[in-house]
PDB file of C-alpha atoms in Angstrom:
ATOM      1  CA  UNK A  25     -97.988 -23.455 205.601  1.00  0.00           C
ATOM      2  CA  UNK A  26     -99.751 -25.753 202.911  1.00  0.00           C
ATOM      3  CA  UNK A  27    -103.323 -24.451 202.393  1.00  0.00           C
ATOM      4  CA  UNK A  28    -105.127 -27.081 200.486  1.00  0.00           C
ATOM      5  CA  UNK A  29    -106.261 -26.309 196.886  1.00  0.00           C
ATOM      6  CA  UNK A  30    -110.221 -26.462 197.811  1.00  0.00           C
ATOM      7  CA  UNK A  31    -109.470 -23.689 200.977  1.00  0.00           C
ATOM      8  CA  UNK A  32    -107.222 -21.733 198.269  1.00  0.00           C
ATOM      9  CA  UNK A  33    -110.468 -21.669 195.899  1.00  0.00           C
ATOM     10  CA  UNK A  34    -112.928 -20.473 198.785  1.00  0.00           C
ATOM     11  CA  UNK A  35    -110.576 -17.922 199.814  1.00  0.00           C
ATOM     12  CA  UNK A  36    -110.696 -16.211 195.891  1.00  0.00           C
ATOM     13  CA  UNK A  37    -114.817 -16.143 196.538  1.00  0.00           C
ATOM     14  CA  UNK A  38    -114.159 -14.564 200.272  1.00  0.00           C
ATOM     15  CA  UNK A  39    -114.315 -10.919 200.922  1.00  0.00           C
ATOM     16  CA  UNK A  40    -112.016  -9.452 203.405  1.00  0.00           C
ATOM     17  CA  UNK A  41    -115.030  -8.635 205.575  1.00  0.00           C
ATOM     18  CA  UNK A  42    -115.708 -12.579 205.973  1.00  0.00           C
ATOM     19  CA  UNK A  43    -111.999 -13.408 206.575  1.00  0.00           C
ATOM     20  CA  UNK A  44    -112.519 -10.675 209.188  1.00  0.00           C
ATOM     21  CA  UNK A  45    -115.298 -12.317 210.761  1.00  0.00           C
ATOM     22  CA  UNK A  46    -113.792 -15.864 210.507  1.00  0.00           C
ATOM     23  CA  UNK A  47    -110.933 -14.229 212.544  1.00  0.00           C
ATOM     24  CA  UNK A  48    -112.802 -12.689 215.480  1.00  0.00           C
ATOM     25  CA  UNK A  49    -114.784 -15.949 216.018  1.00  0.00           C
ATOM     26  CA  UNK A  50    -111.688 -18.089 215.749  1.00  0.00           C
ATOM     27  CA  UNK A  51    -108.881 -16.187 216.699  1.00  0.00           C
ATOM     28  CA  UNK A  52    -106.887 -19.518 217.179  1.00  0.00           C
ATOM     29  CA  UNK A  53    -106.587 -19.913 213.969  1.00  0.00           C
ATOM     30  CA  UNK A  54    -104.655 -16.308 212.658  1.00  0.00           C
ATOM     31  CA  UNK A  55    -102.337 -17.395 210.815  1.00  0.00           C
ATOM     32  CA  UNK A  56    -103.404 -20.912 209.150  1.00  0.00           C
ATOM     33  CA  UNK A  57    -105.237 -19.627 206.266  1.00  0.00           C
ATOM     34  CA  UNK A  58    -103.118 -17.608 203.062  1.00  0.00           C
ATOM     35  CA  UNK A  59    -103.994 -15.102 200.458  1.00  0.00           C
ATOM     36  CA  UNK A  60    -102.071 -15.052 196.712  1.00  0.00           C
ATOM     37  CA  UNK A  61     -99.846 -12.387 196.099  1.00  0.00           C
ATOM     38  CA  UNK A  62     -96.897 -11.872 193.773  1.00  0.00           C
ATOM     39  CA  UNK A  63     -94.773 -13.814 196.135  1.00  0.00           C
ATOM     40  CA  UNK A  64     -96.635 -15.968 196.477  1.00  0.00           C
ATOM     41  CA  UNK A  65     -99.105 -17.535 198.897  1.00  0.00           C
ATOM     42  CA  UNK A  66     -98.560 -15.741 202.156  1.00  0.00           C
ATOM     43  CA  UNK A  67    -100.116 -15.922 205.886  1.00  0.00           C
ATOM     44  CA  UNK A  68    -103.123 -13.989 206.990  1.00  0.00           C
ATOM     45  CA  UNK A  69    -101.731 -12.587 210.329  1.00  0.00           C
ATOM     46  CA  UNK A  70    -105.008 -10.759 210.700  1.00  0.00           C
ATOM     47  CA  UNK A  71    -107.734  -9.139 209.157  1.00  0.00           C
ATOM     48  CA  UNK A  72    -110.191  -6.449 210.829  1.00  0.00           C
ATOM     49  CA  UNK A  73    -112.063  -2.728 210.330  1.00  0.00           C
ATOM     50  CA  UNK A  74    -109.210  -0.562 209.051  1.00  0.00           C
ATOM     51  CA  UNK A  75    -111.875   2.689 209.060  1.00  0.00           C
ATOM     52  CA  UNK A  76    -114.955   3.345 209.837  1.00  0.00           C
ATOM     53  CA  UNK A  77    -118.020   4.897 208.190  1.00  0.00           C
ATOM     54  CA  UNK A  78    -115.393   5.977 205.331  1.00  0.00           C
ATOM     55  CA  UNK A  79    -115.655   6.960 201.864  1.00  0.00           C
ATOM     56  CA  UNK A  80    -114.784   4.548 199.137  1.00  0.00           C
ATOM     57  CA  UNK A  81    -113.688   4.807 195.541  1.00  0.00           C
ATOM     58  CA  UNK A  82    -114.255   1.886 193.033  1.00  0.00           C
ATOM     59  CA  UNK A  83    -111.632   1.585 190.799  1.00  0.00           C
ATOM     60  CA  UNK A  84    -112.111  -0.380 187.636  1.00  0.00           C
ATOM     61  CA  UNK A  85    -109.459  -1.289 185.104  1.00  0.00           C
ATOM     62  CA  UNK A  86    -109.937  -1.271 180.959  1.00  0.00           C
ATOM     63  CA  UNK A  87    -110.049  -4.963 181.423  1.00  0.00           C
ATOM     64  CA  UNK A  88    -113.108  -5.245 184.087  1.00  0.00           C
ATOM     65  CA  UNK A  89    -110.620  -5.666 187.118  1.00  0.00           C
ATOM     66  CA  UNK A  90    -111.924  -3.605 190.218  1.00  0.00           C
ATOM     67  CA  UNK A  91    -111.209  -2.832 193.424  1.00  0.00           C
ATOM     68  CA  UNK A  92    -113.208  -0.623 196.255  1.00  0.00           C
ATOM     69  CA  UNK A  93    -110.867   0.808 198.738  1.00  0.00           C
ATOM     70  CA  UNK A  94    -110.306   3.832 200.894  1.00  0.00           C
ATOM     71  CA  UNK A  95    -108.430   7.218 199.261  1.00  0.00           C
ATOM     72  CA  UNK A  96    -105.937   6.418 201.908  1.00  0.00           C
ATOM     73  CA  UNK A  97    -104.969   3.025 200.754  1.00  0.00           C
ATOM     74  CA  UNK A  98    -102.024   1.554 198.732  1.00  0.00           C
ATOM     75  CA  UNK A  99    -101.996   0.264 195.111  1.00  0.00           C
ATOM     76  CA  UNK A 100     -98.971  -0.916 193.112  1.00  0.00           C
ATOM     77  CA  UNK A 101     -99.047   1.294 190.425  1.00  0.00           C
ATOM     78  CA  UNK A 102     -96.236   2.165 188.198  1.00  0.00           C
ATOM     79  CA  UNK A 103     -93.693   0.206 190.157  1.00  0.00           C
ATOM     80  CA  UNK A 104     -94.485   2.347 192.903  1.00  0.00           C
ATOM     81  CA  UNK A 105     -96.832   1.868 195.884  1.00  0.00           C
ATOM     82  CA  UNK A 106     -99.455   4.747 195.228  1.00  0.00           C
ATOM     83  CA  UNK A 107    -102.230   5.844 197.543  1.00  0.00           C
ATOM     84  CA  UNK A 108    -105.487   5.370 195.665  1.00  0.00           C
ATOM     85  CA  UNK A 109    -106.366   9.599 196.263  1.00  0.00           C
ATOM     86  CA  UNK A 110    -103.179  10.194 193.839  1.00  0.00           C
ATOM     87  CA  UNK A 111    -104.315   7.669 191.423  1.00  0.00           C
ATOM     88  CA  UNK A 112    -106.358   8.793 187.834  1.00  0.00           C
ATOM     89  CA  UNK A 113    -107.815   7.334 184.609  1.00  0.00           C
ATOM     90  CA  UNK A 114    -104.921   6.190 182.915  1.00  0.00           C
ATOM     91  CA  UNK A 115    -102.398   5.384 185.735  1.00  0.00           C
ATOM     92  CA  UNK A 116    -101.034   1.468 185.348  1.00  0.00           C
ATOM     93  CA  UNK A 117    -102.289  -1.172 188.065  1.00  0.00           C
ATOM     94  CA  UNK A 118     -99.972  -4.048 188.384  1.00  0.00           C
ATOM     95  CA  UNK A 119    -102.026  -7.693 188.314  1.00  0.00           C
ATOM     96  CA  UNK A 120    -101.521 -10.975 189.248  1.00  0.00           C
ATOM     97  CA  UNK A 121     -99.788 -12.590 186.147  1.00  0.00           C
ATOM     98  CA  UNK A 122     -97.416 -10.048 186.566  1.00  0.00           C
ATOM     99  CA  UNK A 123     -99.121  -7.227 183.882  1.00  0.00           C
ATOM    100  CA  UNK A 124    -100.392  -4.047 184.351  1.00  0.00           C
ATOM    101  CA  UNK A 125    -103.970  -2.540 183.098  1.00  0.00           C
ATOM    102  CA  UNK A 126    -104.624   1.110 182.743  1.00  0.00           C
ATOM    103  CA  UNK A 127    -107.615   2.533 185.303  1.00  0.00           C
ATOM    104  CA  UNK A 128    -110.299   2.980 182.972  1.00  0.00           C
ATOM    105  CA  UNK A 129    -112.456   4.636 185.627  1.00  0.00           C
ATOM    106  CA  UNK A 130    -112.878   5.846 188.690  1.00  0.00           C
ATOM    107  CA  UNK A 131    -116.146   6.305 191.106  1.00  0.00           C
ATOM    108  CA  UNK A 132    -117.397   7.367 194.139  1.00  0.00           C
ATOM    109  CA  UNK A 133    -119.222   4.576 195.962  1.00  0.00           C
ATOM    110  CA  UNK A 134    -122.343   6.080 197.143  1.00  0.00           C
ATOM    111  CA  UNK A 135    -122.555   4.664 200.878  1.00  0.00           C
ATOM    112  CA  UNK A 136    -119.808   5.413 203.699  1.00  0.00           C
ATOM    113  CA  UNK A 137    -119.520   1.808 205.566  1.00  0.00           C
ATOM    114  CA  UNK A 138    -116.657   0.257 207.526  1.00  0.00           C
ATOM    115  CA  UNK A 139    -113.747  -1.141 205.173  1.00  0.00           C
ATOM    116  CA  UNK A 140    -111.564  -4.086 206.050  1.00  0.00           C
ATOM    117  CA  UNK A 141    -108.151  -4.758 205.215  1.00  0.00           C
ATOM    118  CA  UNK A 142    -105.889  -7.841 205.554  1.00  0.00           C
ATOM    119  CA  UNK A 143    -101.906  -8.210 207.053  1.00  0.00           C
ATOM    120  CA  UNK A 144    -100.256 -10.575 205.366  1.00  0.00           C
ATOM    121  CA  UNK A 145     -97.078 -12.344 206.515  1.00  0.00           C
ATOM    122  CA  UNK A 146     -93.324 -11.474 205.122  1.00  0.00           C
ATOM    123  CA  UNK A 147     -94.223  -9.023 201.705  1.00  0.00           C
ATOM    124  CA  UNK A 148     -97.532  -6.966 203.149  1.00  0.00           C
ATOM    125  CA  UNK A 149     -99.434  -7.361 199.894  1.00  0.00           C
ATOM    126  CA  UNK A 150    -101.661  -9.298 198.322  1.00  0.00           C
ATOM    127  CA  UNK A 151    -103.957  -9.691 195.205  1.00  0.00           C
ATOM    128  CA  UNK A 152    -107.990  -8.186 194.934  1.00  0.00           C
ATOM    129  CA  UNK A 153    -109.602  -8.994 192.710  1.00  0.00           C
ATOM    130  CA  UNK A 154    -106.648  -9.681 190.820  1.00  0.00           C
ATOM    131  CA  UNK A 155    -104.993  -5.611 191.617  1.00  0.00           C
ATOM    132  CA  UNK A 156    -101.876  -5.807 193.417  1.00  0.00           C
ATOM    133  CA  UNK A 157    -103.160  -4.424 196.829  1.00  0.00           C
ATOM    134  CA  UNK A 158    -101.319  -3.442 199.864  1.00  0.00           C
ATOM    135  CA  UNK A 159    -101.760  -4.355 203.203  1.00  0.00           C
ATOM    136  CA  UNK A 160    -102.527  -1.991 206.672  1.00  0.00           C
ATOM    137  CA  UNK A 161    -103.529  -3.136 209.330  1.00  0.00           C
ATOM    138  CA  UNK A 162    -100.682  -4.016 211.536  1.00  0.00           C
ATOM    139  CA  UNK A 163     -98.526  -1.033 210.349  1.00  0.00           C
ATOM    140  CA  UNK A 164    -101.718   1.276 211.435  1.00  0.00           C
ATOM    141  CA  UNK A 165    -102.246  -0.479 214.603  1.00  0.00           C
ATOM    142  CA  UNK A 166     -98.276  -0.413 216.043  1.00  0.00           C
ATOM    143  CA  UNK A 167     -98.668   3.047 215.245  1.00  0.00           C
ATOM    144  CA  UNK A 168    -101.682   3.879 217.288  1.00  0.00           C
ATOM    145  CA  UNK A 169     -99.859   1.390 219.985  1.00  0.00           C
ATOM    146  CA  UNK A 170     -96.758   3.802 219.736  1.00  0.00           C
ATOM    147  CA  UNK A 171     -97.900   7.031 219.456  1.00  0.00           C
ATOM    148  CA  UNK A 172    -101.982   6.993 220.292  1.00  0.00           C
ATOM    149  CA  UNK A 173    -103.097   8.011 217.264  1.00  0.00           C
ATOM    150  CA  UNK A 174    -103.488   6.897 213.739  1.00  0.00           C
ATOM    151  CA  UNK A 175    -100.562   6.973 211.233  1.00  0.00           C
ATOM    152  CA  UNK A 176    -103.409   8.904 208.661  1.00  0.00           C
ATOM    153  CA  UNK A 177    -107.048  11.306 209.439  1.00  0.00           C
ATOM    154  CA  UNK A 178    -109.248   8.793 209.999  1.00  0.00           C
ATOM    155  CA  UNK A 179    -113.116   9.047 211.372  1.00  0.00           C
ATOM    156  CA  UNK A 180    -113.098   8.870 215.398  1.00  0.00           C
ATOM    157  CA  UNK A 181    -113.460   4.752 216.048  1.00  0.00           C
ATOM    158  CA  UNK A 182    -111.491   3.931 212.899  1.00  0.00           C
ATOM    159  CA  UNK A 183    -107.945   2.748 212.296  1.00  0.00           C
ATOM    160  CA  UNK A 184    -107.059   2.353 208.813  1.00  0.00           C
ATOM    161  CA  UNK A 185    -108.030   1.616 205.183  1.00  0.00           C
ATOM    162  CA  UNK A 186    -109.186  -0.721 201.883  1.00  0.00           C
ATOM    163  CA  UNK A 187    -111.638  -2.873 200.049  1.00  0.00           C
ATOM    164  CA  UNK A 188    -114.736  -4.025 201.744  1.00  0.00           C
ATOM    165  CA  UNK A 189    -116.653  -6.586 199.586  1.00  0.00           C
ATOM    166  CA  UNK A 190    -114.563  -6.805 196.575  1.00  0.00           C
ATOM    167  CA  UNK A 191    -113.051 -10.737 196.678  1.00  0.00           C
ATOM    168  CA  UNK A 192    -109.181 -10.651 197.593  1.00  0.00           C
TER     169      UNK A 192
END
């Protein structure tokens, strides 16, 4: 797929609850936009509510990089796919550009609300807000297809995990 370079600009200004939205009113379309990554620009398979009414933790980096996202959900850190409720100040994030930056803080965001998360095509990752960010939703979805319940403790109606509003 060739996304041109005006859709690739709008998409680094789009949060994953928009792409979400965009989605559901045009499901025709999953698939034909992409999101950066390390590998890349990759295919949005989908994009949807991963949990609902969860908590959130913003994560900020000592160079202003930051990310809201569930305590359930996956950040590259260290070479190792982490999940953010093991993370602390002064554990690496890997960026795109291929560096890392040390978490310089870490906060609870004040307001449970429904968080969205994106699955991307081939690698399952992709960048927000710069962080190297994994992806959940189909991997938490074949699993409540499988086996009827969520792969992690989530509230009653929700599925999954990550950023909300943060661009990605």
């Amino acid at each position: 797929m060739n996304t041109t370079p005006l859709l690739k600009d709008l998409l680094m200004k789009t949060t994953l609850y928009e792409i979400a939205a965009f989605y559901e009113s045009f499901p025709e379309l999953a698939g034909q936009i992409e999101v950066a990554g390390r590998h890349g620009y990759k295919e949005i398979q989908a994009a949807g509510v991963t949990a609902r009414m969860s908590p959130s933790f913003v994560f900020t980096t000592a160079s202003g990089n930051t990310i809201r996202t569930s305590p359930d959900h996956r950040l590259l850190s260290g070479g190792e796919w982490e999940y953010c409720r093991n993370l602390k100040i002064g554990d690496t994030l890997h960026l795109s550009g291929g560096g890392t930056d040390v978490i310089a803080s870490i906060a609870e965001y004040p307001v449970l609300e429904d968080l969205y998360d994106l699955q991307v095509a081939d690698v399952h990752e992709f960048y927000a807000n710069g962080i190297v960010s994994h992806n959940s939703v189909f991997y938490e979805a074949l699993h409540i297809g499988l086996f009827g319940v969520p792969i992690r403790k989530l509230p009653k109606k929700g599925m999954a995990v990550s950023d909300k509003n943060n661009k990605g």
